[in-house]
C-alpha cells in the first residue's frame, strides 16, 4: 500500500492542475498529440518510399489535430513543412520526370503541387496571423514597420518557401504571380531575424527569390547560395543543387552545373542526421539532373 501514496499524490496534483487551468483532459491529450506530431518532422529517415507512403496519413492526421490546437506554432510549422516537402519531393519532381513523355500528365501534377504548396502556405500564414494580425496586408505595405521574432522564423521560412513554390508553378495565374513581392518580403523578414536558420536553408531560399524576382541580381543570388553552402558545412546536398539550378543552369555553365551536382551527390549523412531525408531527396534530383544535362544545355 505504501507505493500507492506517491501515485495518489501525483494524481491529485494532475487533477488540481486541470481544475486550476480549466483545461479538459481531452485538450491536454490533444496538446500532447500536437507536440508529438510536431516532433516527428525532425526524426531521421532515409527511405524515400517509406516516407512517401507514410506522409499522406501523417499530414491528414496533423491537420485534424491542428483544428483543435490552432495556436500550436510547432504543429503548424510541421504541417507547413510537410506539405511543402511532399509537394516538392513527390509531386513536382514526378512532373519534371514526366515532361518528356506525357506533358499533360506532368501539367496535372504541377497543378496538384501548386495546390499543396498553397495549402502549406495558408497553414503557416494562419498561424503567423495569431502573432502578426493582418500579416498579408502588412507585407503588401512597404511602409509597414513589420519585424519578426526569432521564434517565428521557422513558420515564416516555410510560409515563404511554400509561397515561392506555388508561384513558380503558377506562371499562367497573374494573381498568384503578383504575390511574389509579398513572399520575397516575408523571406527577407525571416532572413533579417535569423540569417543562419536551417544551417543554410534560409540563405538558399533567399538565393532562389533573388534569382527569380524581376531585376534580381545574379551576383547577390550567387552570394546567398554560397552562404548556404558555407553555413551547411558540407552537410546539405540541397545547397549545391540550389546553386546548380539557380545560377549555373540559367547561365548556361554546364561545367559548373555538373560540378555542383557532383558535390551534392558526395554529401554523406552522419548517423541519425535530421537532414537524411532532405539530402536523399536532393541527391535523387541531382542524379536526374545529371542524366538530363545534355537536354538542358
PDB file of C-alpha atoms in Angstrom:
ATOM      1  CA  UNK A   1       0.000   0.000   0.000  1.00  0.00           C
ATOM      2  CA  UNK A   2       2.880   2.370   0.680  1.00  0.00           C
ATOM      3  CA  UNK A   3       3.694   2.519  -3.040  1.00  0.00           C
ATOM      4  CA  UNK A   4       0.242   3.966  -3.754  1.00  0.00           C
ATOM      5  CA  UNK A   5       0.971   7.177  -1.824  1.00  0.00           C
ATOM      6  CA  UNK A   6       3.195   8.785  -4.493  1.00  0.00           C
ATOM      7  CA  UNK A   7       0.681   7.730  -7.136  1.00  0.00           C
ATOM      8  CA  UNK A   8      -2.233   9.327  -5.274  1.00  0.00           C
ATOM      9  CA  UNK A   9      -0.223  12.478  -4.677  1.00  0.00           C
ATOM     10  CA  UNK A  10       0.667  12.664  -8.368  1.00  0.00           C
ATOM     11  CA  UNK A  11      -2.957  12.092  -9.368  1.00  0.00           C
ATOM     12  CA  UNK A  12      -4.112  14.881  -7.052  1.00  0.00           C
ATOM     13  CA  UNK A  13      -1.511  17.237  -8.465  1.00  0.00           C
ATOM     14  CA  UNK A  14      -2.664  16.480 -12.018  1.00  0.00           C
ATOM     15  CA  UNK A  15      -6.314  16.910 -11.005  1.00  0.00           C
ATOM     16  CA  UNK A  16      -5.574  20.230  -9.322  1.00  0.00           C
ATOM     17  CA  UNK A  17      -3.716  21.419 -12.390  1.00  0.00           C
ATOM     18  CA  UNK A  18      -6.698  20.534 -14.560  1.00  0.00           C
ATOM     19  CA  UNK A  19      -9.116  22.403 -12.300  1.00  0.00           C
ATOM     20  CA  UNK A  20      -6.919  25.462 -11.933  1.00  0.00           C
ATOM     21  CA  UNK A  21      -6.223  25.740 -15.632  1.00  0.00           C
ATOM     22  CA  UNK A  22      -9.823  24.984 -16.638  1.00  0.00           C
ATOM     23  CA  UNK A  23      -8.289  22.650 -19.190  1.00  0.00           C
ATOM     24  CA  UNK A  24     -10.183  19.485 -20.147  1.00  0.00           C
ATOM     25  CA  UNK A  25      -8.385  16.122 -20.247  1.00  0.00           C
ATOM     26  CA  UNK A  26      -9.189  15.936 -23.977  1.00  0.00           C
ATOM     27  CA  UNK A  27      -7.436  19.273 -24.553  1.00  0.00           C
ATOM     28  CA  UNK A  28      -4.400  18.008 -22.691  1.00  0.00           C
ATOM     29  CA  UNK A  29      -4.352  14.835 -24.754  1.00  0.00           C
ATOM     30  CA  UNK A  30      -4.716  16.790 -27.988  1.00  0.00           C
ATOM     31  CA  UNK A  31      -1.944  19.187 -26.986  1.00  0.00           C
ATOM     32  CA  UNK A  32       0.317  16.238 -26.193  1.00  0.00           C
ATOM     33  CA  UNK A  33      -0.534  14.676 -29.541  1.00  0.00           C
ATOM     34  CA  UNK A  34       0.214  18.001 -31.246  1.00  0.00           C
ATOM     35  CA  UNK A  35       3.617  18.068 -29.524  1.00  0.00           C
ATOM     36  CA  UNK A  36       4.322  14.526 -30.694  1.00  0.00           C
ATOM     37  CA  UNK A  37       3.237  15.166 -34.289  1.00  0.00           C
ATOM     38  CA  UNK A  38       5.281  18.371 -34.388  1.00  0.00           C
ATOM     39  CA  UNK A  39       8.395  16.494 -33.305  1.00  0.00           C
ATOM     40  CA  UNK A  40       8.075  13.820 -35.983  1.00  0.00           C
ATOM     41  CA  UNK A  41       9.446  16.115 -38.670  1.00  0.00           C
ATOM     42  CA  UNK A  42      12.868  16.094 -37.019  1.00  0.00           C
ATOM     43  CA  UNK A  43      13.095  12.298 -36.814  1.00  0.00           C
ATOM     44  CA  UNK A  44      15.845  10.841 -39.033  1.00  0.00           C
ATOM     45  CA  UNK A  45      14.667   8.936 -42.107  1.00  0.00           C
ATOM     46  CA  UNK A  46      16.411   7.994 -45.348  1.00  0.00           C
ATOM     47  CA  UNK A  47      13.863   5.686 -47.036  1.00  0.00           C
ATOM     48  CA  UNK A  48      12.047   7.850 -49.590  1.00  0.00           C
ATOM     49  CA  UNK A  49       9.449   5.218 -50.434  1.00  0.00           C
ATOM     50  CA  UNK A  50       8.574   4.723 -46.770  1.00  0.00           C
ATOM     51  CA  UNK A  51       8.387   8.481 -46.246  1.00  0.00           C
ATOM     52  CA  UNK A  52       6.103   8.890 -49.245  1.00  0.00           C
ATOM     53  CA  UNK A  53       3.750   6.126 -48.131  1.00  0.00           C
ATOM     54  CA  UNK A  54       3.526   7.486 -44.582  1.00  0.00           C
ATOM     55  CA  UNK A  55       3.247  11.173 -45.458  1.00  0.00           C
ATOM     56  CA  UNK A  56      -0.377  11.402 -46.595  1.00  0.00           C
ATOM     57  CA  UNK A  57      -1.850   9.848 -43.450  1.00  0.00           C
ATOM     58  CA  UNK A  58       0.527  11.769 -41.198  1.00  0.00           C
ATOM     59  CA  UNK A  59      -0.348  15.087 -42.833  1.00  0.00           C
ATOM     60  CA  UNK A  60      -4.100  14.465 -42.679  1.00  0.00           C
ATOM     61  CA  UNK A  61      -3.878  13.459 -39.013  1.00  0.00           C
ATOM     62  CA  UNK A  62      -1.773  16.525 -38.238  1.00  0.00           C
ATOM     63  CA  UNK A  63      -4.299  18.803 -39.972  1.00  0.00           C
ATOM     64  CA  UNK A  64      -7.098  17.247 -37.943  1.00  0.00           C
ATOM     65  CA  UNK A  65      -5.290  17.797 -34.657  1.00  0.00           C
ATOM     66  CA  UNK A  66      -4.375  21.332 -35.672  1.00  0.00           C
ATOM     67  CA  UNK A  67      -8.061  22.288 -35.882  1.00  0.00           C
ATOM     68  CA  UNK A  68      -8.302  21.844 -32.105  1.00  0.00           C
ATOM     69  CA  UNK A  69      -4.866  23.377 -31.483  1.00  0.00           C
ATOM     70  CA  UNK A  70      -4.843  26.473 -33.737  1.00  0.00           C
ATOM     71  CA  UNK A  71      -2.258  28.253 -31.596  1.00  0.00           C
ATOM     72  CA  UNK A  72       0.268  25.401 -31.669  1.00  0.00           C
ATOM     73  CA  UNK A  73       3.079  27.014 -33.670  1.00  0.00           C
ATOM     74  CA  UNK A  74       5.194  23.865 -33.639  1.00  0.00           C
ATOM     75  CA  UNK A  75       2.471  21.759 -35.239  1.00  0.00           C
ATOM     76  CA  UNK A  76       1.644  24.478 -37.776  1.00  0.00           C
ATOM     77  CA  UNK A  77       5.322  24.601 -38.714  1.00  0.00           C
ATOM     78  CA  UNK A  78       5.495  20.820 -39.086  1.00  0.00           C
ATOM     79  CA  UNK A  79       2.334  20.728 -41.229  1.00  0.00           C
ATOM     80  CA  UNK A  80       3.509  23.565 -43.477  1.00  0.00           C
ATOM     81  CA  UNK A  81       6.907  21.902 -43.827  1.00  0.00           C
ATOM     82  CA  UNK A  82       5.329  18.520 -44.526  1.00  0.00           C
ATOM     83  CA  UNK A  83       3.047  19.738 -47.296  1.00  0.00           C
ATOM     84  CA  UNK A  84       5.847  21.800 -48.856  1.00  0.00           C
ATOM     85  CA  UNK A  85       8.283  18.895 -48.845  1.00  0.00           C
ATOM     86  CA  UNK A  86       5.664  16.460 -50.122  1.00  0.00           C
ATOM     87  CA  UNK A  87       4.746  18.800 -52.980  1.00  0.00           C
ATOM     88  CA  UNK A  88       8.398  19.294 -53.946  1.00  0.00           C
ATOM     89  CA  UNK A  89       9.773  15.781 -53.495  1.00  0.00           C
ATOM     90  CA  UNK A  90       6.869  13.590 -54.574  1.00  0.00           C
ATOM     91  CA  UNK A  91       4.611  15.648 -56.861  1.00  0.00           C
ATOM     92  CA  UNK A  92       6.528  18.409 -58.635  1.00  0.00           C
ATOM     93  CA  UNK A  93       9.519  16.123 -59.160  1.00  0.00           C
ATOM     94  CA  UNK A  94       7.302  13.431 -60.679  1.00  0.00           C
ATOM     95  CA  UNK A  95       6.013  16.151 -63.035  1.00  0.00           C
ATOM     96  CA  UNK A  96       9.546  17.066 -64.076  1.00  0.00           C
ATOM     97  CA  UNK A  97      10.339  13.470 -64.904  1.00  0.00           C
ATOM     98  CA  UNK A  98       7.115  13.039 -66.892  1.00  0.00           C
ATOM     99  CA  UNK A  99       7.599  16.124 -69.058  1.00  0.00           C
ATOM    100  CA  UNK A 100       9.432  14.328 -71.847  1.00  0.00           C
ATOM    101  CA  UNK A 101       6.857  11.540 -72.232  1.00  0.00           C
ATOM    102  CA  UNK A 102       3.485  12.926 -71.082  1.00  0.00           C
ATOM    103  CA  UNK A 103       3.242  16.705 -70.924  1.00  0.00           C
ATOM    104  CA  UNK A 104      -0.461  16.709 -69.983  1.00  0.00           C
ATOM    105  CA  UNK A 105       0.076  14.384 -67.037  1.00  0.00           C
ATOM    106  CA  UNK A 106       3.041  16.495 -65.966  1.00  0.00           C
ATOM    107  CA  UNK A 107       0.875  19.626 -66.020  1.00  0.00           C
ATOM    108  CA  UNK A 108      -1.798  17.955 -63.894  1.00  0.00           C
ATOM    109  CA  UNK A 109       0.851  17.045 -61.342  1.00  0.00           C
ATOM    110  CA  UNK A 110       2.189  20.605 -61.317  1.00  0.00           C
ATOM    111  CA  UNK A 111      -1.306  21.920 -60.690  1.00  0.00           C
ATOM    112  CA  UNK A 112      -1.646  19.500 -57.786  1.00  0.00           C
ATOM    113  CA  UNK A 113       1.745  20.519 -56.413  1.00  0.00           C
ATOM    114  CA  UNK A 114       0.704  24.181 -56.596  1.00  0.00           C
ATOM    115  CA  UNK A 115      -2.423  23.386 -54.564  1.00  0.00           C
ATOM    116  CA  UNK A 116      -0.345  21.571 -51.964  1.00  0.00           C
ATOM    117  CA  UNK A 117       2.080  24.492 -51.763  1.00  0.00           C
ATOM    118  CA  UNK A 118      -0.870  26.849 -51.281  1.00  0.00           C
ATOM    119  CA  UNK A 119      -2.201  24.604 -48.507  1.00  0.00           C
ATOM    120  CA  UNK A 120       1.169  24.692 -46.764  1.00  0.00           C
ATOM    121  CA  UNK A 121       1.400  28.459 -47.160  1.00  0.00           C
ATOM    122  CA  UNK A 122      -2.102  29.023 -45.779  1.00  0.00           C
ATOM    123  CA  UNK A 123      -1.438  26.885 -42.699  1.00  0.00           C
ATOM    124  CA  UNK A 124       1.724  28.836 -41.943  1.00  0.00           C
ATOM    125  CA  UNK A 125       0.218  32.267 -42.638  1.00  0.00           C
ATOM    126  CA  UNK A 126      -2.818  31.476 -40.474  1.00  0.00           C
ATOM    127  CA  UNK A 127      -0.544  30.543 -37.584  1.00  0.00           C
ATOM    128  CA  UNK A 128       1.558  33.682 -38.087  1.00  0.00           C
ATOM    129  CA  UNK A 129      -1.611  35.792 -38.064  1.00  0.00           C
ATOM    130  CA  UNK A 130      -2.030  34.930 -34.376  1.00  0.00           C
ATOM    131  CA  UNK A 131       1.111  36.933 -33.633  1.00  0.00           C
ATOM    132  CA  UNK A 132       1.072  39.350 -36.566  1.00  0.00           C
ATOM    133  CA  UNK A 133      -2.580  40.244 -37.327  1.00  0.00           C
ATOM    134  CA  UNK A 134      -3.360  41.043 -40.967  1.00  0.00           C
ATOM    135  CA  UNK A 135       0.070  39.790 -41.980  1.00  0.00           C
ATOM    136  CA  UNK A 136      -0.602  39.809 -45.720  1.00  0.00           C
ATOM    137  CA  UNK A 137      -1.760  43.418 -45.554  1.00  0.00           C
ATOM    138  CA  UNK A 138       1.400  44.351 -43.680  1.00  0.00           C
ATOM    139  CA  UNK A 139       3.567  42.524 -46.213  1.00  0.00           C
ATOM    140  CA  UNK A 140       1.898  44.481 -49.016  1.00  0.00           C
ATOM    141  CA  UNK A 141       2.570  47.815 -47.311  1.00  0.00           C
ATOM    142  CA  UNK A 142       6.178  48.970 -47.880  1.00  0.00           C
ATOM    143  CA  UNK A 143       5.764  51.466 -45.021  1.00  0.00           C
ATOM    144  CA  UNK A 144       4.789  48.755 -42.527  1.00  0.00           C
ATOM    145  CA  UNK A 145       7.340  48.503 -39.670  1.00  0.00           C
ATOM    146  CA  UNK A 146       6.874  44.739 -39.563  1.00  0.00           C
ATOM    147  CA  UNK A 147       9.596  42.759 -37.805  1.00  0.00           C
ATOM    148  CA  UNK A 148       9.672  39.054 -36.986  1.00  0.00           C
ATOM    149  CA  UNK A 149      10.723  37.482 -33.717  1.00  0.00           C
ATOM    150  CA  UNK A 150      13.411  34.821 -33.989  1.00  0.00           C
ATOM    151  CA  UNK A 151      10.963  32.246 -32.604  1.00  0.00           C
ATOM    152  CA  UNK A 152       8.674  32.809 -35.604  1.00  0.00           C
ATOM    153  CA  UNK A 153      11.347  32.274 -38.263  1.00  0.00           C
ATOM    154  CA  UNK A 154      10.573  28.557 -38.842  1.00  0.00           C
ATOM    155  CA  UNK A 155       6.929  29.333 -39.624  1.00  0.00           C
ATOM    156  CA  UNK A 156       7.892  32.287 -41.810  1.00  0.00           C
ATOM    157  CA  UNK A 157      10.510  30.226 -43.638  1.00  0.00           C
ATOM    158  CA  UNK A 158       8.019  27.505 -44.585  1.00  0.00           C
ATOM    159  CA  UNK A 159       5.337  30.044 -45.472  1.00  0.00           C
ATOM    160  CA  UNK A 160       7.750  31.812 -47.830  1.00  0.00           C
ATOM    161  CA  UNK A 161       9.136  28.565 -49.263  1.00  0.00           C
ATOM    162  CA  UNK A 162       5.654  27.191 -49.969  1.00  0.00           C
ATOM    163  CA  UNK A 163       4.545  30.536 -51.412  1.00  0.00           C
ATOM    164  CA  UNK A 164       7.556  30.612 -53.707  1.00  0.00           C
ATOM    165  CA  UNK A 165       6.874  27.049 -54.803  1.00  0.00           C
ATOM    166  CA  UNK A 166       3.257  27.878 -55.599  1.00  0.00           C
ATOM    167  CA  UNK A 167       4.260  30.954 -57.600  1.00  0.00           C
ATOM    168  CA  UNK A 168       6.867  29.031 -59.585  1.00  0.00           C
ATOM    169  CA  UNK A 169       4.186  26.586 -60.764  1.00  0.00           C
ATOM    170  CA  UNK A 170       1.531  29.225 -61.487  1.00  0.00           C
ATOM    171  CA  UNK A 171       3.029  31.180 -64.369  1.00  0.00           C
ATOM    172  CA  UNK A 172      -0.396  31.322 -66.087  1.00  0.00           C
ATOM    173  CA  UNK A 173      -2.112  32.761 -62.999  1.00  0.00           C
ATOM    174  CA  UNK A 174      -1.337  36.514 -62.819  1.00  0.00           C
ATOM    175  CA  UNK A 175      -2.953  36.919 -59.386  1.00  0.00           C
ATOM    176  CA  UNK A 176      -0.674  34.278 -57.880  1.00  0.00           C
ATOM    177  CA  UNK A 177       2.449  35.586 -59.628  1.00  0.00           C
ATOM    178  CA  UNK A 178       1.619  39.076 -58.359  1.00  0.00           C
ATOM    179  CA  UNK A 179       2.231  37.787 -54.816  1.00  0.00           C
ATOM    180  CA  UNK A 180       5.963  37.310 -55.493  1.00  0.00           C
ATOM    181  CA  UNK A 181       6.953  40.584 -53.742  1.00  0.00           C
ATOM    182  CA  UNK A 182       4.949  39.564 -50.646  1.00  0.00           C
ATOM    183  CA  UNK A 183       6.573  36.133 -50.482  1.00  0.00           C
ATOM    184  CA  UNK A 184      10.007  37.659 -51.041  1.00  0.00           C
ATOM    185  CA  UNK A 185       9.428  40.239 -48.299  1.00  0.00           C
ATOM    186  CA  UNK A 186       8.393  37.513 -45.857  1.00  0.00           C
ATOM    187  CA  UNK A 187      11.589  35.629 -46.692  1.00  0.00           C
ATOM    188  CA  UNK A 188      13.583  38.824 -46.170  1.00  0.00           C
ATOM    189  CA  UNK A 189      11.978  39.402 -42.751  1.00  0.00           C
ATOM    190  CA  UNK A 190      12.855  35.836 -41.739  1.00  0.00           C
ATOM    191  CA  UNK A 191      16.395  36.347 -43.022  1.00  0.00           C
ATOM    192  CA  UNK A 192      16.737  39.572 -41.021  1.00  0.00           C
ATOM    193  CA  UNK A 193      15.587  37.771 -37.864  1.00  0.00           C
ATOM    194  CA  UNK A 194      17.843  34.721 -38.293  1.00  0.00           C
ATOM    195  CA  UNK A 195      20.013  34.528 -41.435  1.00  0.00           C
ATOM    196  CA  UNK A 196      21.613  31.227 -40.377  1.00  0.00           C
ATOM    197  CA  UNK A 197      18.300  29.401 -39.901  1.00  0.00           C
ATOM    198  CA  UNK A 198      18.368  25.777 -41.014  1.00  0.00           C
ATOM    199  CA  UNK A 199      22.152  25.682 -41.412  1.00  0.00           C
ATOM    200  CA  UNK A 200      21.911  27.472 -44.734  1.00  0.00           C
ATOM    201  CA  UNK A 201      18.303  26.734 -45.694  1.00  0.00           C
ATOM    202  CA  UNK A 202      17.322  30.372 -45.170  1.00  0.00           C
ATOM    203  CA  UNK A 203      20.218  31.601 -47.302  1.00  0.00           C
ATOM    204  CA  UNK A 204      19.322  29.154 -50.067  1.00  0.00           C
ATOM    205  CA  UNK A 205      15.723  30.373 -50.060  1.00  0.00           C
ATOM    206  CA  UNK A 206      16.921  33.962 -50.317  1.00  0.00           C
ATOM    207  CA  UNK A 207      19.075  32.987 -53.286  1.00  0.00           C
ATOM    208  CA  UNK A 208      16.093  31.398 -55.017  1.00  0.00           C
ATOM    209  CA  UNK A 209      13.950  34.509 -54.521  1.00  0.00           C
ATOM    210  CA  UNK A 210      16.736  36.805 -55.693  1.00  0.00           C
ATOM    211  CA  UNK A 211      17.288  34.709 -58.802  1.00  0.00           C
ATOM    212  CA  UNK A 212      13.535  34.595 -59.546  1.00  0.00           C
ATOM    213  CA  UNK A 213      12.482  38.186 -58.955  1.00  0.00           C
ATOM    214  CA  UNK A 214      12.319  40.605 -61.924  1.00  0.00           C
ATOM    215  CA  UNK A 215      15.503  42.667 -61.912  1.00  0.00           C
ATOM    216  CA  UNK A 216      17.160  40.357 -59.401  1.00  0.00           C
ATOM    217  CA  UNK A 217      20.923  40.422 -59.025  1.00  0.00           C
ATOM    218  CA  UNK A 218      22.722  37.299 -60.201  1.00  0.00           C
ATOM    219  CA  UNK A 219      25.748  38.268 -58.096  1.00  0.00           C
ATOM    220  CA  UNK A 220      23.605  38.682 -54.979  1.00  0.00           C
ATOM    221  CA  UNK A 221      21.805  35.401 -55.625  1.00  0.00           C
ATOM    222  CA  UNK A 222      25.142  33.627 -56.002  1.00  0.00           C
ATOM    223  CA  UNK A 223      26.317  35.140 -52.714  1.00  0.00           C
ATOM    224  CA  UNK A 224      23.237  33.780 -50.951  1.00  0.00           C
ATOM    225  CA  UNK A 225      23.825  30.312 -52.407  1.00  0.00           C
ATOM    226  CA  UNK A 226      27.483  30.431 -51.376  1.00  0.00           C
ATOM    227  CA  UNK A 227      26.390  31.451 -47.872  1.00  0.00           C
ATOM    228  CA  UNK A 228      24.067  28.440 -47.827  1.00  0.00           C
ATOM    229  CA  UNK A 229      26.914  26.089 -48.767  1.00  0.00           C
ATOM    230  CA  UNK A 230      29.189  27.653 -46.144  1.00  0.00           C
ATOM    231  CA  UNK A 231      26.602  27.537 -43.358  1.00  0.00           C
ATOM    232  CA  UNK A 232      25.782  23.885 -44.092  1.00  0.00           C
ATOM    233  CA  UNK A 233      29.431  22.849 -43.588  1.00  0.00           C
ATOM    234  CA  UNK A 234      29.144  20.194 -46.287  1.00  0.00           C
ATOM    235  CA  UNK A 235      26.051  18.529 -44.781  1.00  0.00           C
ATOM    236  CA  UNK A 236      23.401  19.760 -47.242  1.00  0.00           C
ATOM    237  CA  UNK A 237      23.027  18.314 -50.730  1.00  0.00           C
ATOM    238  CA  UNK A 238      20.270  20.846 -51.335  1.00  0.00           C
ATOM    239  CA  UNK A 239      22.630  23.803 -51.079  1.00  0.00           C
ATOM    240  CA  UNK A 240      24.640  22.545 -54.066  1.00  0.00           C
ATOM    241  CA  UNK A 241      21.553  21.619 -56.106  1.00  0.00           C
ATOM    242  CA  UNK A 242      20.007  25.037 -55.463  1.00  0.00           C
ATOM    243  CA  UNK A 243      23.090  26.812 -56.773  1.00  0.00           C
ATOM    244  CA  UNK A 244      23.296  24.487 -59.767  1.00  0.00           C
ATOM    245  CA  UNK A 245      19.694  25.214 -60.771  1.00  0.00           C
ATOM    246  CA  UNK A 246      19.627  28.845 -59.654  1.00  0.00           C
ATOM    247  CA  UNK A 247      22.968  30.047 -61.061  1.00  0.00           C
ATOM    248  CA  UNK A 248      24.775  27.570 -63.323  1.00  0.00           C
ATOM    249  CA  UNK A 249      21.738  26.426 -65.347  1.00  0.00           C
ATOM    250  CA  UNK A 250      20.420  29.916 -66.277  1.00  0.00           C
ATOM    251  CA  UNK A 251      23.996  30.981 -67.111  1.00  0.00           C
ATOM    252  CA  UNK A 252      24.437  28.021 -69.459  1.00  0.00           C
ATOM    253  CA  UNK A 253      27.512  26.908 -67.484  1.00  0.00           C
ATOM    254  CA  UNK A 254      27.380  23.134 -67.876  1.00  0.00           C
ATOM    255  CA  UNK A 255      30.769  22.550 -66.237  1.00  0.00           C
ATOM    256  CA  UNK A 256      29.737  24.384 -63.060  1.00  0.00           C
ATOM    257  CA  UNK A 257      26.335  22.683 -63.178  1.00  0.00           C
ATOM    258  CA  UNK A 258      27.770  19.175 -63.242  1.00  0.00           C
ATOM    259  CA  UNK A 259      30.441  20.026 -60.666  1.00  0.00           C
ATOM    260  CA  UNK A 260      27.863  21.336 -58.174  1.00  0.00           C
ATOM    261  CA  UNK A 261      25.635  18.298 -58.693  1.00  0.00           C
ATOM    262  CA  UNK A 262      28.638  16.042 -58.168  1.00  0.00           C
ATOM    263  CA  UNK A 263      29.273  17.790 -54.840  1.00  0.00           C
ATOM    264  CA  UNK A 264      25.629  17.226 -53.894  1.00  0.00           C
ATOM    265  CA  UNK A 265      25.976  13.512 -54.582  1.00  0.00           C
ATOM    266  CA  UNK A 266      29.130  13.392 -52.487  1.00  0.00           C
ATOM    267  CA  UNK A 267      27.365  14.624 -49.327  1.00  0.00           C
ATOM    268  CA  UNK A 268      27.363  11.858 -46.705  1.00  0.00           C
ATOM    269  CA  UNK A 269      24.928  11.784 -43.809  1.00  0.00           C
ATOM    270  CA  UNK A 270      26.073  11.290 -40.247  1.00  0.00           C
ATOM    271  CA  UNK A 271      24.139   8.542 -38.394  1.00  0.00           C
ATOM    272  CA  UNK A 272      20.880   9.940 -37.096  1.00  0.00           C
ATOM    273  CA  UNK A 273      21.181  13.205 -39.020  1.00  0.00           C
ATOM    274  CA  UNK A 274      17.848  15.086 -39.314  1.00  0.00           C
ATOM    275  CA  UNK A 275      18.921  16.020 -42.861  1.00  0.00           C
ATOM    276  CA  UNK A 276      18.857  12.400 -44.080  1.00  0.00           C
ATOM    277  CA  UNK A 277      15.528  12.561 -45.897  1.00  0.00           C
ATOM    278  CA  UNK A 278      16.059  16.023 -47.391  1.00  0.00           C
ATOM    279  CA  UNK A 279      19.520  15.023 -48.584  1.00  0.00           C
ATOM    280  CA  UNK A 280      18.221  11.836 -50.176  1.00  0.00           C
ATOM    281  CA  UNK A 281      15.547  13.861 -51.988  1.00  0.00           C
ATOM    282  CA  UNK A 282      18.173  16.260 -53.316  1.00  0.00           C
ATOM    283  CA  UNK A 283      20.650  13.517 -54.258  1.00  0.00           C
ATOM    284  CA  UNK A 284      17.879  11.876 -56.253  1.00  0.00           C
ATOM    285  CA  UNK A 285      17.196  15.179 -58.003  1.00  0.00           C
ATOM    286  CA  UNK A 286      20.922  15.694 -58.616  1.00  0.00           C
ATOM    287  CA  UNK A 287      21.183  12.285 -60.296  1.00  0.00           C
ATOM    288  CA  UNK A 288      18.200  13.053 -62.525  1.00  0.00           C
ATOM    289  CA  UNK A 289      19.587  16.475 -63.453  1.00  0.00           C
ATOM    290  CA  UNK A 290      22.917  14.915 -64.399  1.00  0.00           C
ATOM    291  CA  UNK A 291      21.149  12.294 -66.501  1.00  0.00           C
ATOM    292  CA  UNK A 292      19.251  15.012 -68.383  1.00  0.00           C
ATOM    293  CA  UNK A 293      22.069  17.580 -68.561  1.00  0.00           C
ATOM    294  CA  UNK A 294      22.520  17.172 -72.320  1.00  0.00           C
ATOM    295  CA  UNK A 295      18.870  18.140 -72.807  1.00  0.00           C
ATOM    296  CA  UNK A 296      19.177  21.138 -70.505  1.00  0.00           C
ATOM    297  CA  UNK A 297      22.197  22.716 -72.203  1.00  0.00           C
TER     298      UNK A 297
END
